[in-house]
Every structure is written in structure tokens, then in C-alpha cells.
């Protein structure tokens, strides 16, 4: 169970950014609990499916928040290894380099170190999640028309953090005995984005082999 993993051992609960909480007692909280319960069954393909009668936007919203929190934790455990010196550029292996732009504050993509890029990225995601007009937490408040495109951008960017960790920091992940946790989290993420077609295949290229390996067992 992913949630119990976070509570065990103080090291693994070091969060890189503040955690985004879904308000208890809300419908989204119920959905999150449903997601955790089905995850516990171990069948990830089943766990990502839209629960019967639920709103797709709300399901994507709840899971996006959850993935943000998971990646936040995972990156938090390896921040000591991801430095300006070790990672002067944000990359996922030799063929893939990412430059940051958010379209508002930074319009022209800038080349920056991985820790700086991930800081920009996670701060940007957090701002989107905290925006009530984009991610309404109150019952009955409709999602905006552009919600799906925003969610897709968030998930596309969160994928890059997984890709960076796998390509540049897998040794410390193994040393910290976080490998199973990273794989479970990433596999859940991939099944989710595949189920609802949320990330373009080209974007997934840096981890294509791993994706095939992790998902081939569950066809």
C-alpha cells in the first residue's frame, strides 16, 4: 500500500514541496480513498479505471493531486543527489534535455539545472492545483472547459521528474531501497495516463523501454 509506505521511516516522508491535501469529507476525498482501496488490491489496470457514475474531470483531478504528492515525496528522498553540480542541465539520459517555460512568467524556454527546473516545475504545478477556478474543491463547482488540457500539461511535466530520477539518480534510489516504491508509483502513473490517453507517446520516449517492461506483465 503506497500510503502506508509514506508513514514508515522518517527519511521517506521528506517532502520536496508542501503536500497538497484534498479536504476530508469532500467527494474528492471519497474518490481518493476509493483509489487507495483499489490500489491495495494490486490490480493497477483496474485501479485507474473511472469508477462507475463518476465525473472524468474529478477523477483526473484527484489522481493528478495524488501523483503530485507521490513525485514530491520521491524527489524529496534524492534531493541531496540532485545538485547544480551533478545535474547542470535538466535531462533524461543523453538524448533528452528539457528547458523550462511556463508561458506566463517565463515565455522563452530557459536552460537551467535539474534542481532549478524541478523547483520551477513543482511550484508551477502547485499553483495550478491551488487555483480553485482550475481545480475546484467545492461540491457543485464545475471544472473549467480547459481543465483537461491543463491536466495533460501537468502530467506531461510530472513525467519528466520520473524520467530524470530514473536516468540520472537510479543508483541512490537503489541505495535508499526506494526502487520498489518508485516502480509502483511510476507504473500506476503510466497505467493512468494510458487509460485516459493523457500524455503523447513522443513525450514518453525517454522511458519507453521501462514502460514496456513494467506494463507487459499486466496486459
Short mmCIF file of C-alpha atoms in Angstrom, two decimals:
data_model
loop_
_atom_site.label_atom_id
_atom_site.label_comp_id
_atom_site.label_asym_id
_atom_site.label_seq_id
_atom_site.Cartn_x
_atom_site.Cartn_y
_atom_site.Cartn_z
CA UNK A 1 0.00 0.00 0.00
CA UNK A 2 1.51 3.28 -1.14
CA UNK A 3 0.07 5.44 1.64
CA UNK A 4 1.40 3.27 4.45
CA UNK A 5 4.80 3.37 2.79
CA UNK A 6 4.94 7.13 3.29
CA UNK A 7 4.37 6.85 7.02
CA UNK A 8 7.14 4.33 7.59
CA UNK A 9 10.58 5.76 8.24
CA UNK A 10 11.19 9.47 8.55
CA UNK A 11 13.52 9.68 5.58
CA UNK A 12 10.95 8.68 3.01
CA UNK A 13 8.47 11.27 4.26
CA UNK A 14 10.74 14.20 3.45
CA UNK A 15 8.68 16.27 1.06
CA UNK A 16 10.27 18.49 -1.53
CA UNK A 17 7.31 20.91 -1.63
CA UNK A 18 4.31 21.30 0.67
CA UNK A 19 1.88 18.43 0.25
CA UNK A 20 -1.42 19.23 -1.42
CA UNK A 21 -4.26 17.98 0.78
CA UNK A 22 -7.66 17.01 -0.52
CA UNK A 23 -10.19 18.25 2.07
CA UNK A 24 -11.54 15.46 4.27
CA UNK A 25 -15.25 14.84 4.00
CA UNK A 26 -15.32 16.08 0.40
CA UNK A 27 -16.40 13.94 -2.53
CA UNK A 28 -12.86 14.14 -3.89
CA UNK A 29 -11.59 12.72 -0.60
CA UNK A 30 -14.00 9.78 -1.02
CA UNK A 31 -12.64 9.27 -4.54
CA UNK A 32 -9.08 9.33 -3.22
CA UNK A 33 -9.99 6.71 -0.61
CA UNK A 34 -11.60 4.61 -3.37
CA UNK A 35 -8.41 4.90 -5.42
CA UNK A 36 -6.28 3.83 -2.46
CA UNK A 37 -8.53 0.88 -1.72
CA UNK A 38 -8.42 -0.43 -5.30
CA UNK A 39 -4.66 0.14 -5.40
CA UNK A 40 -4.42 -2.09 -2.36
CA UNK A 41 -5.89 -4.93 -4.43
CA UNK A 42 -2.73 -4.83 -6.52
CA UNK A 43 -4.52 -4.68 -9.88
CA UNK A 44 -3.35 -1.36 -11.29
CA UNK A 45 -5.29 -1.65 -14.54
CA UNK A 46 -8.49 -1.90 -12.51
CA UNK A 47 -7.40 0.77 -10.05
CA UNK A 48 -7.08 3.50 -12.68
CA UNK A 49 -10.48 2.95 -14.33
CA UNK A 50 -13.13 5.61 -13.91
CA UNK A 51 -15.43 4.45 -11.09
CA UNK A 52 -18.99 3.95 -12.28
CA UNK A 53 -21.08 7.10 -12.35
CA UNK A 54 -18.14 9.40 -11.60
CA UNK A 55 -17.10 12.55 -13.41
CA UNK A 56 -13.95 12.09 -15.51
CA UNK A 57 -12.64 15.58 -14.70
CA UNK A 58 -12.95 14.96 -11.00
CA UNK A 59 -11.26 11.56 -11.25
CA UNK A 60 -8.37 13.06 -13.23
CA UNK A 61 -8.12 15.93 -10.72
CA UNK A 62 -7.93 13.66 -7.67
CA UNK A 63 -5.33 11.42 -9.27
CA UNK A 64 -3.26 14.37 -10.52
CA UNK A 65 -3.05 15.73 -6.98
CA UNK A 66 -2.09 12.27 -5.74
CA UNK A 67 0.68 11.88 -8.35
CA UNK A 68 2.00 15.35 -7.49
CA UNK A 69 2.26 14.27 -3.83
CA UNK A 70 3.90 10.96 -4.72
CA UNK A 71 6.51 12.53 -7.01
CA UNK A 72 7.10 15.22 -4.43
CA UNK A 73 7.97 12.50 -1.89
CA UNK A 74 10.09 10.51 -4.31
CA UNK A 75 12.11 13.50 -5.44
CA UNK A 76 12.37 14.63 -1.81
CA UNK A 77 14.32 11.48 -0.96
CA UNK A 78 17.00 12.18 -3.59
CA UNK A 79 17.33 15.99 -3.48
CA UNK A 80 20.76 15.63 -1.86
CA UNK A 81 21.99 13.86 -5.01
CA UNK A 82 20.39 16.26 -7.49
CA UNK A 83 22.52 19.39 -7.34
CA UNK A 84 23.68 22.24 -9.58
CA UNK A 85 26.99 20.37 -9.90
CA UNK A 86 25.67 16.87 -10.54
CA UNK A 87 22.88 17.97 -12.87
CA UNK A 88 23.74 21.28 -14.58
CA UNK A 89 21.02 20.58 -17.16
CA UNK A 90 17.59 19.01 -16.78
CA UNK A 91 17.92 15.78 -18.69
CA UNK A 92 16.57 12.26 -19.02
CA UNK A 93 19.58 10.47 -20.44
CA UNK A 94 21.89 11.83 -23.14
CA UNK A 95 19.18 12.28 -25.79
CA UNK A 96 16.61 14.26 -23.83
CA UNK A 97 17.10 17.72 -22.35
CA UNK A 98 14.32 19.92 -21.02
CA UNK A 99 14.24 23.72 -20.96
CA UNK A 100 11.75 25.50 -18.72
CA UNK A 101 8.94 27.82 -19.77
CA UNK A 102 5.55 28.25 -18.13
CA UNK A 103 4.03 30.56 -20.72
CA UNK A 104 3.32 33.34 -18.23
CA UNK A 105 6.37 34.32 -16.16
CA UNK A 106 8.90 32.64 -18.42
CA UNK A 107 7.77 32.65 -22.04
CA UNK A 108 11.03 31.81 -23.78
CA UNK A 109 12.37 28.40 -22.68
CA UNK A 110 15.43 28.73 -20.44
CA UNK A 111 18.19 26.23 -19.94
CA UNK A 112 18.64 25.52 -16.23
CA UNK A 113 19.94 22.93 -13.83
CA UNK A 114 17.75 19.95 -12.93
CA UNK A 115 17.10 21.08 -9.33
CA UNK A 116 16.10 24.52 -10.55
CA UNK A 117 13.93 23.08 -13.34
CA UNK A 118 12.18 20.72 -10.92
CA UNK A 119 11.70 23.56 -8.47
CA UNK A 120 10.07 25.67 -11.20
CA UNK A 121 8.02 22.71 -12.37
CA UNK A 122 6.69 21.65 -8.95
CA UNK A 123 5.97 25.26 -7.94
CA UNK A 124 4.06 25.74 -11.20
CA UNK A 125 2.07 22.52 -10.67
CA UNK A 126 1.30 23.54 -7.11
CA UNK A 127 -0.02 26.91 -8.30
CA UNK A 128 -2.35 25.14 -10.74
CA UNK A 129 -3.60 22.72 -8.07
CA UNK A 130 -4.22 25.59 -5.64
CA UNK A 131 -6.24 27.54 -8.21
CA UNK A 132 -9.90 26.99 -7.28
CA UNK A 133 -11.06 28.02 -10.75
CA UNK A 134 -8.98 25.20 -12.25
CA UNK A 135 -9.18 22.56 -9.52
CA UNK A 136 -12.43 23.32 -7.67
CA UNK A 137 -12.60 21.54 -4.32
CA UNK A 138 -16.18 22.57 -3.52
CA UNK A 139 -19.07 20.32 -4.47
CA UNK A 140 -21.04 21.52 -7.47
CA UNK A 141 -18.42 23.97 -8.71
CA UNK A 142 -17.88 23.00 -12.35
CA UNK A 143 -14.46 22.31 -13.85
CA UNK A 144 -13.39 24.86 -16.47
CA UNK A 145 -13.57 23.99 -20.18
CA UNK A 146 -9.78 23.91 -20.45
CA UNK A 147 -9.36 21.59 -17.45
CA UNK A 148 -8.26 18.53 -19.44
CA UNK A 149 -5.62 20.43 -21.38
CA UNK A 150 -4.22 21.85 -18.13
CA UNK A 151 -4.21 18.39 -16.52
CA UNK A 152 -2.41 16.96 -19.55
CA UNK A 153 0.29 19.63 -19.29
CA UNK A 154 0.71 18.95 -15.57
CA UNK A 155 1.04 15.20 -16.10
CA UNK A 156 3.41 15.66 -19.05
CA UNK A 157 5.67 17.75 -16.82
CA UNK A 158 5.42 15.44 -13.81
CA UNK A 159 6.54 12.61 -16.10
CA UNK A 160 9.80 14.49 -16.67
CA UNK A 161 10.62 14.26 -12.96
CA UNK A 162 10.20 10.47 -13.07
CA UNK A 163 12.34 10.39 -16.22
CA UNK A 164 15.10 12.44 -14.58
CA UNK A 165 15.10 10.28 -11.43
CA UNK A 166 15.28 7.05 -13.45
CA UNK A 167 18.01 8.23 -15.79
CA UNK A 168 20.22 10.29 -13.51
CA UNK A 169 19.57 9.11 -9.94
CA UNK A 170 18.70 5.44 -10.04
CA UNK A 171 21.78 4.41 -8.01
CA UNK A 172 20.78 6.42 -4.93
CA UNK A 173 17.21 5.16 -5.34
CA UNK A 174 18.57 1.62 -5.03
CA UNK A 175 20.84 2.56 -2.10
CA UNK A 176 17.88 4.10 -0.29
CA UNK A 177 15.81 0.96 -1.04
CA UNK A 178 13.20 3.09 -2.79
CA UNK A 179 13.25 1.14 -6.04
CA UNK A 180 10.05 -0.87 -5.49
CA UNK A 181 8.24 2.26 -4.37
CA UNK A 182 9.43 4.28 -7.39
CA UNK A 183 8.43 1.48 -9.77
CA UNK A 184 4.97 1.09 -8.23
CA UNK A 185 4.33 4.81 -8.32
CA UNK A 186 5.54 5.14 -11.92
CA UNK A 187 3.61 2.09 -13.07
CA UNK A 188 0.43 3.48 -11.52
CA UNK A 189 1.12 6.81 -13.24
CA UNK A 190 1.66 5.17 -16.63
CA UNK A 191 -1.46 2.99 -16.40
CA UNK A 192 -3.43 6.09 -15.51
CA UNK A 193 -2.20 8.25 -18.39
CA UNK A 194 -2.61 5.32 -20.81
CA UNK A 195 -6.17 4.63 -19.65
CA UNK A 196 -7.28 8.20 -20.47
CA UNK A 197 -4.75 8.97 -23.21
CA UNK A 198 -3.30 11.94 -21.31
CA UNK A 199 0.32 12.04 -22.50
CA UNK A 200 1.52 11.93 -26.08
CA UNK A 201 3.62 8.86 -26.86
CA UNK A 202 6.51 11.03 -28.03
CA UNK A 203 6.71 12.59 -24.59
CA UNK A 204 7.09 9.14 -23.02
CA UNK A 205 10.03 8.21 -25.25
CA UNK A 206 12.78 8.69 -22.60
CA UNK A 207 11.33 5.80 -20.57
CA UNK A 208 9.81 3.75 -23.40
CA UNK A 209 11.74 0.55 -22.62
CA UNK A 210 10.91 0.73 -18.95
CA UNK A 211 7.24 1.41 -19.73
CA UNK A 212 7.11 -1.66 -21.95
CA UNK A 213 8.78 -3.75 -19.25
CA UNK A 214 6.50 -2.56 -16.45
CA UNK A 215 3.28 -2.82 -18.42
CA UNK A 216 3.89 -6.02 -20.40
CA UNK A 217 3.21 -8.19 -17.35
CA UNK A 218 -0.27 -6.73 -16.97
CA UNK A 219 -1.76 -6.89 -20.43
#
